Coordinates of C-alpha atoms in Angstrom, one line a residue:
M27 CA -13.9 -14.4 -31.0
A28 CA -13.8 -14.5 -27.2
D29 CA -12.7 -10.8 -27.0
R30 CA -15.6 -9.8 -29.3
G31 CA -18.0 -11.8 -27.3
L32 CA -16.9 -10.1 -24.0
D33 CA -17.0 -6.7 -25.7
A34 CA -20.6 -7.3 -26.8
L35 CA -21.5 -8.5 -23.2
A36 CA -20.0 -5.3 -21.7
K37 CA -22.0 -3.2 -24.1
R38 CA -25.2 -5.0 -23.3
L39 CA -24.6 -4.5 -19.5
G40 CA -23.8 -0.8 -20.0
L41 CA -20.2 -1.1 -18.9
R42 CA -17.2 1.0 -20.0
T43 CA -14.2 -1.0 -19.3
D44 CA -11.7 -3.5 -20.8
P45 CA -14.0 -6.5 -21.1
T46 CA -11.2 -9.1 -20.7
I47 CA -9.7 -7.6 -17.6
F48 CA -13.1 -6.9 -16.0
F49 CA -14.8 -10.2 -16.7
V50 CA -11.7 -12.5 -16.1
S51 CA -10.9 -10.7 -12.8
A52 CA -14.6 -10.8 -11.7
G53 CA -14.9 -14.5 -12.8
L54 CA -11.8 -15.6 -10.9
M55 CA -12.9 -13.7 -7.8
I56 CA -16.4 -15.2 -7.9
L57 CA -14.9 -18.7 -8.5
F58 CA -12.7 -18.3 -5.5
L59 CA -15.6 -17.2 -3.3
I60 CA -17.6 -20.2 -4.4
V61 CA -14.8 -22.7 -3.8
L62 CA -14.1 -21.0 -0.4
L63 CA -17.6 -21.2 0.8
V64 CA -18.1 -24.8 -0.5
F65 CA -14.8 -26.2 0.7
P66 CA -13.6 -23.8 3.5
A67 CA -11.5 -26.4 5.5
P68 CA -9.5 -27.8 2.5
I69 CA -8.9 -24.2 1.1
G70 CA -7.8 -23.0 4.6
S71 CA -5.4 -26.0 4.9
A72 CA -4.0 -25.3 1.4
F73 CA -3.4 -21.6 2.1
G74 CA -1.8 -22.5 5.5
S75 CA 0.6 -25.0 3.8
A76 CA 1.4 -22.5 1.0
R77 CA 2.1 -19.7 3.5
E78 CA 4.4 -21.9 5.6
W79 CA 6.4 -22.8 2.5
I80 CA 6.7 -19.2 1.4
V81 CA 7.6 -17.8 4.8
T82 CA 10.2 -20.6 5.4
N83 CA 11.8 -20.5 1.9
L84 CA 11.2 -17.0 0.7
G85 CA 10.9 -14.8 3.8
W86 CA 14.4 -13.6 3.1
F87 CA 13.3 -12.4 -0.4
F88 CA 10.6 -10.2 1.1
I89 CA 12.9 -8.7 3.7
L90 CA 15.8 -8.1 1.4
G91 CA 13.6 -6.9 -1.5
V92 CA 12.0 -4.0 0.3
T93 CA 15.4 -2.8 1.5
V94 CA 16.7 -2.9 -2.1
W95 CA 13.7 -0.8 -3.2
L96 CA 14.5 1.8 -0.5
V97 CA 18.1 2.0 -1.6
F98 CA 17.0 2.3 -5.3
L99 CA 14.5 5.1 -4.5
A100 CA 17.3 7.0 -2.6
Y101 CA 19.6 6.6 -5.6
V102 CA 17.0 7.9 -8.1
A103 CA 16.1 10.9 -5.9
L104 CA 19.7 11.9 -5.6
S105 CA 20.6 11.1 -9.2
R106 CA 20.4 13.4 -12.3
Y107 CA 17.0 12.0 -12.9
G108 CA 15.6 13.7 -9.8
H109 CA 14.7 16.9 -11.6
L110 CA 12.4 15.1 -14.1
R111 CA 8.7 15.9 -13.6
L112 CA 5.9 13.4 -13.3
G113 CA 4.2 14.8 -16.4
D114 CA 5.3 17.3 -19.1
D115 CA 8.2 19.5 -18.4
D116 CA 6.0 22.5 -17.9
D117 CA 3.5 20.8 -15.6
R118 CA 3.3 22.1 -12.0
P119 CA 1.8 20.5 -8.9
A120 CA -2.0 20.9 -8.5
Y121 CA -1.8 20.9 -4.7
G122 CA 0.3 22.8 -2.2
N123 CA 2.6 21.0 0.2
L124 CA 0.3 21.1 3.2
S125 CA -2.7 19.7 1.2
W126 CA -0.4 17.1 -0.4
F127 CA 0.9 15.9 2.9
A128 CA -2.6 15.7 4.4
M129 CA -3.7 13.5 1.5
L130 CA -0.6 11.3 1.9
F131 CA -1.7 10.7 5.5
A132 CA -5.3 10.1 4.5
G133 CA -4.4 7.7 1.8
G134 CA -2.4 5.1 3.5
I135 CA -1.7 5.0 7.3
G136 CA -4.8 6.0 9.2
T137 CA -6.4 2.5 9.5
V138 CA -3.1 0.7 10.0
L139 CA -2.0 3.0 12.9
M140 CA -5.4 2.7 14.6
F141 CA -5.0 -1.1 14.7
W142 CA -1.3 -1.5 15.4
G143 CA -0.4 1.7 17.4
V144 CA -0.7 -0.1 20.7
A145 CA -0.8 -3.7 19.7
E146 CA 2.6 -4.1 18.0
P147 CA 4.8 -2.3 20.5
I148 CA 3.1 -4.2 23.4
S149 CA 3.5 -7.5 21.5
H150 CA 7.3 -7.1 21.1
F151 CA 7.6 -5.6 24.6
G152 CA 6.2 -8.8 26.1
N153 CA 7.7 -11.3 23.6
P154 CA 11.0 -9.8 22.5
P155 CA 12.1 -11.1 19.0
F156 CA 15.8 -11.0 19.9
A157 CA 17.5 -13.7 21.9
D158 CA 18.6 -13.0 25.5
V159 CA 16.3 -9.9 25.9
E160 CA 14.2 -9.9 29.0
P161 CA 10.5 -9.3 28.5
Y162 CA 9.2 -5.9 29.8
S163 CA 12.8 -4.6 30.3
T164 CA 14.0 -1.2 29.1
E165 CA 15.9 -3.0 26.3
A166 CA 12.8 -4.8 25.3
A167 CA 10.9 -1.5 25.2
E168 CA 13.4 0.2 23.0
D169 CA 13.7 -2.8 20.7
A170 CA 9.8 -2.9 20.5
M171 CA 9.7 0.7 19.3
S172 CA 12.5 0.3 16.8
I173 CA 10.9 -2.8 15.3
S174 CA 7.5 -1.2 15.1
L175 CA 8.9 1.8 13.3
Y176 CA 10.8 -0.5 11.0
D177 CA 7.7 -2.4 10.1
L178 CA 5.5 0.7 9.5
G179 CA 8.0 3.5 8.8
L180 CA 10.3 4.0 5.8
H181 CA 10.0 0.4 4.5
T182 CA 6.2 0.4 4.4
W183 CA 6.2 3.7 2.5
T184 CA 8.8 2.4 0.2
I185 CA 6.3 -0.3 -0.9
F186 CA 3.9 2.6 -1.8
T187 CA 6.4 5.0 -3.2
L188 CA 7.9 2.6 -5.8
P189 CA 4.7 1.8 -7.7
G190 CA 3.5 5.4 -7.3
L191 CA 6.7 6.7 -9.0
A192 CA 6.3 4.1 -11.7
F193 CA 2.7 5.0 -12.4
G194 CA 3.4 8.7 -12.4
Y195 CA 6.4 8.3 -14.7
F196 CA 4.9 6.0 -17.3
V197 CA 1.3 7.2 -17.3
Y198 CA 1.9 11.0 -17.1
R199 CA 5.2 11.4 -18.7
H200 CA 4.9 8.8 -21.5
K201 CA 1.1 9.0 -21.9
L202 CA 0.4 5.3 -21.3
P203 CA -2.9 3.8 -20.1
L204 CA -3.5 3.9 -16.3
R205 CA -2.8 0.2 -15.8
V206 CA -0.1 -1.8 -14.0
S207 CA 1.0 -3.3 -17.3
S208 CA 2.0 0.1 -18.6
V209 CA 4.9 0.1 -16.1
F210 CA 6.5 -2.7 -18.0
Y211 CA 6.4 -1.0 -21.4
P212 CA 10.2 -0.8 -21.6
F213 CA 10.3 -4.6 -21.8
L214 CA 6.9 -5.6 -23.3
K215 CA 6.4 -2.7 -25.7
D216 CA 3.0 -3.0 -27.5
R217 CA 2.5 -6.4 -25.8
I218 CA 1.1 -4.5 -22.8
Y219 CA -2.1 -4.3 -24.9
G220 CA -2.1 -8.1 -25.5
P221 CA -2.5 -11.3 -23.4
I222 CA 0.7 -10.7 -21.4
G223 CA -0.3 -7.2 -20.4
K224 CA -3.9 -8.2 -19.5
T225 CA -2.6 -11.1 -17.4
I226 CA -0.5 -8.6 -15.4
D227 CA -3.5 -6.3 -14.9
I228 CA -5.8 -9.2 -13.8
F229 CA -3.2 -10.2 -11.2
A230 CA -3.0 -6.6 -10.0
V231 CA -6.8 -6.3 -9.7
L232 CA -7.1 -9.5 -7.8
G233 CA -4.2 -8.7 -5.5
T234 CA -5.7 -5.2 -4.7
L235 CA -9.1 -6.8 -3.9
F236 CA -7.5 -9.3 -1.5
G237 CA -5.3 -6.7 0.1
L238 CA -8.3 -4.5 0.7
A239 CA -10.3 -7.4 2.0
V240 CA -7.7 -8.2 4.5
S241 CA -7.6 -4.6 5.7
L242 CA -11.4 -4.7 6.0
G243 CA -11.2 -7.9 7.9
L244 CA -8.7 -6.5 10.4
G245 CA -10.7 -3.3 10.8
T246 CA -13.9 -5.4 11.4
S247 CA -12.2 -7.4 14.1
Q248 CA -11.2 -4.2 15.9
I249 CA -14.7 -2.7 15.6
G250 CA -16.1 -5.9 16.9
A251 CA -13.7 -5.9 19.8
G252 CA -14.7 -2.3 20.5
I253 CA -18.4 -3.1 20.5
N254 CA -17.9 -6.0 22.8
H255 CA -15.8 -3.8 25.1
L256 CA -18.6 -1.2 25.2
L257 CA -21.4 -3.7 25.3
P258 CA -20.1 -6.9 27.0
D259 CA -23.3 -8.8 26.2
V260 CA -22.5 -8.6 22.5
E261 CA -20.1 -11.3 21.7
N262 CA -17.4 -10.5 19.1
D263 CA -17.9 -13.7 17.0
T264 CA -17.7 -14.5 13.3
W265 CA -21.3 -13.4 12.7
L266 CA -21.0 -10.0 14.4
Q267 CA -17.9 -9.4 12.2
V268 CA -19.8 -10.4 9.0
G269 CA -22.6 -8.1 10.0
I270 CA -20.1 -5.2 10.5
I271 CA -18.6 -5.9 7.1
T272 CA -22.1 -5.9 5.6
V273 CA -22.9 -2.5 7.1
L274 CA -19.6 -1.0 6.1
T275 CA -20.0 -2.3 2.6
A276 CA -23.5 -0.8 2.4
V277 CA -22.2 2.6 3.5
A278 CA -19.5 2.5 0.9
V279 CA -22.0 1.4 -1.9
G280 CA -24.4 4.1 -0.8
S281 CA -21.8 6.8 -1.2
I282 CA -20.9 5.4 -4.6
V283 CA -24.6 5.4 -5.8
A284 CA -25.3 8.8 -4.3
G285 CA -22.2 10.3 -5.8
L286 CA -21.2 12.0 -2.5
D287 CA -17.6 12.6 -3.6
K288 CA -17.3 15.9 -1.8
G289 CA -19.2 14.7 1.2
V290 CA -17.0 11.6 1.5
R291 CA -13.9 13.8 1.1
R292 CA -15.1 16.1 3.9
L293 CA -16.0 13.1 6.0
S294 CA -12.5 11.7 5.5
N295 CA -11.0 15.0 6.6
I296 CA -13.2 15.1 9.8
N297 CA -12.2 11.5 10.4
I298 CA -8.5 12.3 10.2
L299 CA -9.0 15.2 12.6
M300 CA -10.8 12.9 15.1
A301 CA -7.8 10.5 14.9
V302 CA -5.3 13.3 15.5
G303 CA -7.6 14.5 18.3
I304 CA -7.4 11.2 20.1
M305 CA -3.6 11.3 19.7
V306 CA -3.4 14.8 21.2
F307 CA -5.7 13.7 24.1
I308 CA -3.3 10.8 24.9
L309 CA -0.3 13.1 24.7
L310 CA -1.8 15.6 27.1
A311 CA -3.6 13.2 29.5
G312 CA -0.5 10.9 29.7
D313 CA 3.1 11.5 30.8
T314 CA 3.5 14.5 28.4
V315 CA 7.1 15.3 29.2
F316 CA 8.2 11.7 28.9
L317 CA 6.5 11.4 25.5
L318 CA 8.0 14.6 24.2
R319 CA 11.5 13.5 25.2
Q320 CA 10.9 10.1 23.6
I321 CA 10.1 11.7 20.1
P322 CA 13.7 12.7 19.3
Q323 CA 15.2 9.8 21.2
S324 CA 13.0 7.2 19.3
I325 CA 14.0 8.8 16.0
G326 CA 17.6 8.4 16.9
V327 CA 17.3 4.8 18.1
Y328 CA 15.3 4.0 15.0
L329 CA 17.9 5.4 12.7
Q330 CA 20.7 3.7 14.6
D331 CA 19.0 0.3 14.4
L332 CA 17.6 0.7 10.9
T333 CA 20.5 -0.8 8.9
G334 CA 20.7 -3.9 11.1
L335 CA 16.9 -4.4 11.0
A336 CA 16.7 -3.8 7.2
F337 CA 18.9 -6.9 6.6
W338 CA 18.0 -8.9 9.7
N339 CA 16.7 -12.4 8.8
D340 CA 17.0 -14.1 12.2
A341 CA 19.3 -16.6 10.5
M342 CA 20.8 -17.8 13.8
S343 CA 17.4 -18.6 15.3
P344 CA 17.7 -22.4 14.9
F345 CA 20.6 -22.2 17.4
T346 CA 19.3 -19.4 19.7
K347 CA 15.5 -20.0 19.9
E348 CA 13.6 -23.0 21.0
G349 CA 11.0 -22.6 18.2
G350 CA 13.5 -21.8 15.5
W351 CA 12.8 -19.3 12.7
G352 CA 9.3 -18.0 12.4
W353 CA 8.9 -14.6 14.2
Q354 CA 9.4 -12.6 11.1
G355 CA 6.9 -14.7 9.1
D356 CA 4.1 -13.6 11.5
W357 CA 5.2 -9.9 11.5
T358 CA 7.6 -8.5 8.8
V359 CA 6.9 -10.9 6.0
F360 CA 3.1 -10.6 6.7
Y361 CA 3.4 -6.8 6.6
W362 CA 5.4 -6.7 3.3
A363 CA 3.0 -9.2 1.6
W364 CA -0.1 -7.4 2.8
T365 CA 1.3 -3.9 2.0
V366 CA 2.4 -4.9 -1.5
T367 CA -1.2 -5.9 -2.4
W368 CA -2.1 -2.3 -1.7
A369 CA 0.7 -1.2 -4.2
P370 CA -1.6 -0.7 -7.3
F371 CA -4.2 1.1 -5.2
M372 CA -1.8 3.4 -3.4
G373 CA 0.3 3.8 -6.6
V374 CA -2.6 5.2 -8.5
F375 CA -3.6 7.4 -5.6
L376 CA -0.1 8.8 -5.1
A377 CA 0.4 9.4 -8.8
R378 CA -2.9 11.2 -9.2
I379 CA -2.2 13.7 -6.4
S380 CA 1.5 14.2 -7.4
R381 CA 1.4 15.0 -11.1
G382 CA 3.7 17.9 -11.8
R383 CA 6.1 17.2 -9.0
T384 CA 9.7 16.3 -9.7
I385 CA 10.9 12.8 -9.0
R386 CA 13.0 14.1 -6.1
Q387 CA 10.1 16.0 -4.5
F388 CA 7.8 12.9 -4.9
I389 CA 10.3 10.4 -3.3
A390 CA 11.3 12.7 -0.5
G391 CA 7.7 13.8 0.3
V392 CA 6.1 10.3 0.2
L393 CA 8.8 8.6 2.2
L394 CA 9.6 11.2 4.9
A395 CA 6.3 13.0 5.7
P396 CA 4.2 10.0 6.6
T397 CA 7.1 8.3 8.3
L398 CA 7.6 11.3 10.6
F399 CA 3.9 11.2 11.5
T400 CA 4.1 7.4 12.1
I401 CA 7.0 8.0 14.5
V402 CA 5.0 10.6 16.5
W403 CA 1.9 8.3 16.6
F404 CA 3.9 5.2 17.8
V405 CA 5.7 7.3 20.4
V406 CA 2.4 8.6 21.8
F407 CA 0.5 5.3 21.8
G408 CA 3.3 2.8 22.0
W409 CA 5.5 4.4 24.7
S410 CA 2.4 5.3 26.7
A411 CA 1.2 1.7 26.6
M412 CA 4.5 0.3 27.6
E413 CA 4.9 2.8 30.5
L414 CA 1.4 2.0 31.8
D415 CA 2.1 -1.7 31.4
G416 CA 5.2 -1.4 33.6
I417 CA 8.7 -1.0 32.1
G418 CA 10.9 -3.2 34.2
G419 CA 8.0 -5.1 35.6
S420 CA 6.2 -8.3 34.6
G421 CA 3.4 -7.1 32.3
G422 CA 0.0 -5.6 33.0
E423 CA -3.5 -5.4 31.7
I424 CA -2.6 -4.2 28.2
S425 CA -0.2 -7.1 27.6
A426 CA -2.8 -9.5 28.9
A427 CA -5.4 -8.1 26.5
V428 CA -3.0 -8.3 23.5
A429 CA -2.2 -12.0 24.4
D430 CA -5.9 -12.7 24.4
D431 CA -7.0 -10.7 21.3
V432 CA -4.8 -8.2 19.4
A433 CA -7.9 -6.2 18.4
L434 CA -8.6 -5.5 22.1
A435 CA -5.2 -3.6 22.6
M436 CA -6.4 -0.1 21.8
F437 CA -9.6 -0.3 24.0
T438 CA -7.8 -1.8 27.0
F439 CA -5.3 1.0 26.6
F440 CA -8.0 3.7 26.7
E441 CA -9.3 2.2 30.0
Q442 CA -6.2 3.7 31.6
F443 CA -7.3 7.3 30.8
P444 CA -10.2 9.6 31.8
A445 CA -13.4 9.4 29.7
A446 CA -12.4 5.9 28.6
T447 CA -15.9 5.0 27.3
L448 CA -16.2 8.2 25.2
V449 CA -12.8 7.8 23.7
S450 CA -13.4 4.1 22.9
G451 CA -16.7 5.0 21.2
I452 CA -15.0 7.7 19.1
A453 CA -12.2 5.2 18.2
V454 CA -14.9 2.7 17.0
V455 CA -16.4 5.5 14.8
V456 CA -13.0 6.5 13.5
V457 CA -12.1 2.9 12.5
A458 CA -15.5 2.4 10.9
L459 CA -15.4 5.6 8.8
F460 CA -11.8 5.0 7.8
F461 CA -12.7 1.6 6.3
A462 CA -16.0 2.7 4.7
T463 CA -14.4 5.6 2.9
S464 CA -11.4 3.5 2.0
S465 CA -13.6 0.9 0.4
D466 CA -15.4 3.6 -1.6
S467 CA -12.1 5.1 -3.0
A468 CA -10.6 1.6 -3.5
S469 CA -13.6 0.6 -5.7
L470 CA -12.9 3.7 -7.8
V471 CA -9.2 2.7 -8.2
V472 CA -9.9 -0.9 -9.0
D473 CA -12.4 0.3 -11.6
M474 CA -9.8 2.7 -13.1
L475 CA -7.3 -0.2 -13.4
C476 CA -9.9 -2.0 -15.5
V477 CA -10.9 1.1 -17.5
G478 CA -7.3 2.3 -18.1
T479 CA -8.0 6.0 -17.6
P480 CA -8.2 8.4 -14.6
D481 CA -11.9 8.7 -15.4
A482 CA -14.3 6.5 -13.4
G483 CA -16.5 4.1 -15.2
P484 CA -20.3 3.8 -14.8
T485 CA -21.6 3.7 -11.2
R486 CA -22.6 0.1 -11.6
Q487 CA -19.0 -1.0 -12.1
R488 CA -17.8 0.6 -8.9
V489 CA -20.8 -0.8 -7.0
F490 CA -19.8 -4.2 -8.2
W491 CA -16.3 -3.9 -7.0
G492 CA -17.5 -2.4 -3.6
V493 CA -19.8 -5.4 -3.0
S494 CA -16.9 -7.7 -4.1
E495 CA -14.5 -6.3 -1.5
G496 CA -17.1 -6.8 1.2
G497 CA -17.8 -10.4 0.0
L498 CA -14.2 -11.3 0.0
A499 CA -13.6 -9.9 3.5
A500 CA -16.7 -11.7 4.9
S501 CA -15.5 -15.0 3.2
L502 CA -12.1 -14.7 4.8
I503 CA -13.6 -14.1 8.2
I504 CA -15.9 -17.1 7.7
L505 CA -12.8 -19.1 6.6
G506 CA -11.1 -18.4 10.0
G507 CA -14.3 -19.4 11.9
V508 CA -15.0 -22.6 10.1
T509 CA -11.4 -23.8 10.2
D510 CA -11.2 -22.9 13.9
A511 CA -8.2 -20.7 13.1
D512 CA -7.6 -17.3 14.6
G513 CA -9.1 -14.7 12.3
L514 CA -5.9 -12.8 12.0
A515 CA -4.0 -16.0 11.3
A516 CA -6.4 -16.9 8.5
L517 CA -6.0 -13.4 6.9
Q518 CA -2.2 -13.7 7.2
Q519 CA -2.2 -17.0 5.4
V520 CA -4.3 -15.8 2.4
I521 CA -2.5 -12.4 2.0
T522 CA 1.0 -13.9 2.1
V523 CA 0.2 -16.3 -0.7
I524 CA -1.6 -13.6 -2.8
G525 CA 1.2 -11.1 -2.1
L526 CA 4.0 -13.2 -3.6
P527 CA 3.2 -12.7 -7.3
I528 CA 2.4 -9.0 -6.7
F529 CA 5.8 -8.6 -4.8
I530 CA 7.6 -10.1 -7.8
L531 CA 5.8 -7.7 -10.2
V532 CA 6.8 -4.7 -8.1
F533 CA 10.4 -5.9 -8.0
V534 CA 10.5 -5.9 -11.8
M535 CA 9.3 -2.3 -11.7
V536 CA 12.8 -1.4 -10.5
F537 CA 14.4 -2.5 -13.7
S538 CA 11.6 -1.1 -15.8
L539 CA 12.1 2.3 -14.2
L540 CA 15.8 2.2 -14.8
K541 CA 15.3 1.4 -18.4
G542 CA 12.7 4.1 -18.8
L543 CA 14.9 6.7 -17.1
H544 CA 17.8 5.7 -19.2
S545 CA 15.7 6.5 -22.3
E546 CA 15.5 10.1 -21.0
K547 CA 19.2 10.4 -21.2
R548 CA 19.3 8.8 -24.7
A549 CA 16.6 11.2 -25.9
A550 CA 18.4 14.2 -24.6
V551 CA 21.6 13.2 -26.3
E552 CA 19.8 12.6 -29.6
A553 CA 18.0 16.0 -29.3
Q554 CA 21.4 17.7 -28.6
F555 CA 23.0 16.0 -31.6
A556 CA 20.1 16.9 -33.9
G557 CA 20.5 20.5 -32.8
V558 CA 24.2 20.5 -33.7
L559 CA 23.4 19.1 -37.1
E560 CA 20.7 21.7 -37.7
K561 CA 23.1 24.5 -36.8
A562 CA 25.8 23.0 -39.0
G563 CA 23.5 23.0 -42.0
Q564 CA 22.4 26.6 -41.8
G565 CA 23.4 28.7 -44.8
R566 CA 24.7 25.9 -46.9
G567 CA 21.9 23.3 -47.0
R568 CA 21.1 20.7 -44.3
P569 CA 23.4 17.7 -44.3
K570 CA 21.9 14.3 -44.8
V571 CA 22.8 11.6 -42.3
A572 CA 21.8 8.1 -43.1
G573 CA 19.3 6.6 -40.6
M574 CA 19.0 9.9 -38.6
K575 CA 15.6 11.4 -38.1
R576 CA 14.8 14.7 -36.5
T577 CA 14.2 14.2 -32.8
R578 CA 11.8 16.1 -30.7
T579 CA 13.5 18.1 -28.0
R580 CA 11.1 17.7 -25.2
S581 CA 12.1 14.9 -22.9
S582 CA 8.5 14.1 -22.3
E583 CA 8.2 13.0 -25.9
S584 CA 11.1 10.6 -25.8
T585 CA 11.5 7.4 -27.7
M586 CA 9.9 5.6 -24.7
T587 CA 6.4 7.0 -25.5
A588 CA 4.0 4.4 -26.7
P589 CA 2.8 4.7 -30.3
T590 CA -0.7 6.0 -30.3
P591 CA -2.2 3.8 -33.1
A592 CA -1.5 0.7 -31.0
V593 CA -3.9 1.7 -28.3
P594 CA -7.6 1.0 -28.7
E595 CA -9.7 4.1 -28.5
E596 CA -11.5 3.2 -25.3
E597 CA -8.1 2.4 -23.6
Q598 CA -6.3 5.7 -24.3
S599 CA -5.5 7.4 -21.1
S600 CA -7.0 10.8 -20.3
D601 CA -4.6 13.7 -19.6
Q602 CA -6.5 14.7 -16.5
S603 CA -4.8 14.6 -13.1

């Protein structure tokens, strides 16, 4: 009865979606917003307590988990399953390598690198996380670069690659709906279409919305800092940031309504070129030879330190640090919890642009290409900032700015170069456009997770999700202001709590993929056996074998494929890329 009622309501509103996933997700999000606005202080306190418990008791799980995923992906890429295609066996990639790599960059790292390119290395440079390391020393500088690359290099892209591989494999190879629940078909079977599957999809939608809201909040704080830097009379307070979110949301909604898909895509490409242009300017205007020498050296130091960092939990901190354990909760655990809420969004994006590629091509490309660009970006911005701040000294203007407000780091850094005002203005535009276009595309992906196909639903659905993302981000900013908490701290609290269930879901994807890939081997063996029986029966009648049915020979039609009759008509996935 309830499902029929929601279905009737969706039809009256002109929606084309799974009514249960859409309305329950929307209802829970609106309920959270109401409770947050009515009781901001108690909610903020509750999230703070929950985050402290998670970081203290489960921080090790986040850190170990992502490393396990990276090892798993390396195993799959090098295994006999690496030749399988994300799609039918005769599918081929729709995009060339250069276009594919460009889209990988556009999809996941632009906004993050703009915010943390200077802020993170300088933070670790002045406050070394390892015991007995002198701040601002050469050792602190090298550690700062390795840790920054650890946080935003291979491990971050592992969190995107795993769900992207799972989506591409189960949706395109086994023709399942474009939903997170489809990834768990090997365990749930047809129950992915029932209450269990819908619950998973609702969690995924809410987690994606909160992850995007946190990103929008971080970007807003940086834009506000940039405006205050350019116009000192304009204070970067809560209401300025809420106003910025409102404008960015309006731009995103406007592009949705106008249907400016090609325009937004071109704008995104221009935005990427502007970001790369700023990086090239810093490389040429700074200590060019020093930075070029640091690129290979930083790669070597990163690879040398990677194994230790991948398993490092700061377990001895109660005996070596006055404050005890806690550094990783503010950095690595926050990164993993935040990034994993992007997993459904990025997973869908990566799967859509990668159909037809082999598993080996997909894993190698998604892990290595963006990581290499990340290394170059951090070398140019991070090493330049640390050199200007005084390696071997006692800190400078950039460290002071980071200590005052992390969002100020990039703009204080630009002050050390010619045409600082112009470059800062361009940086503000770049960050704003990154987040506006990301909000637009994110609304499309969230809508697809509700619809269950690669085809977008009606415009009004995407508009709803675009406004919702802005409302969530504004509410989180208000939460930080009302509770007198630092805005970044408030965002960290919320995203760590929301990220835990999504992290667990992604962890289960490892076992689901293993089971799905094993079915490929089983299907191939059955097909080979069926061929032997067919040949044996030629010329003298086909032998009858009890319980043995003729098996299709194409691995893409293996026994893992979901039975078509079980899928409601409106939920069947499209075969479009």
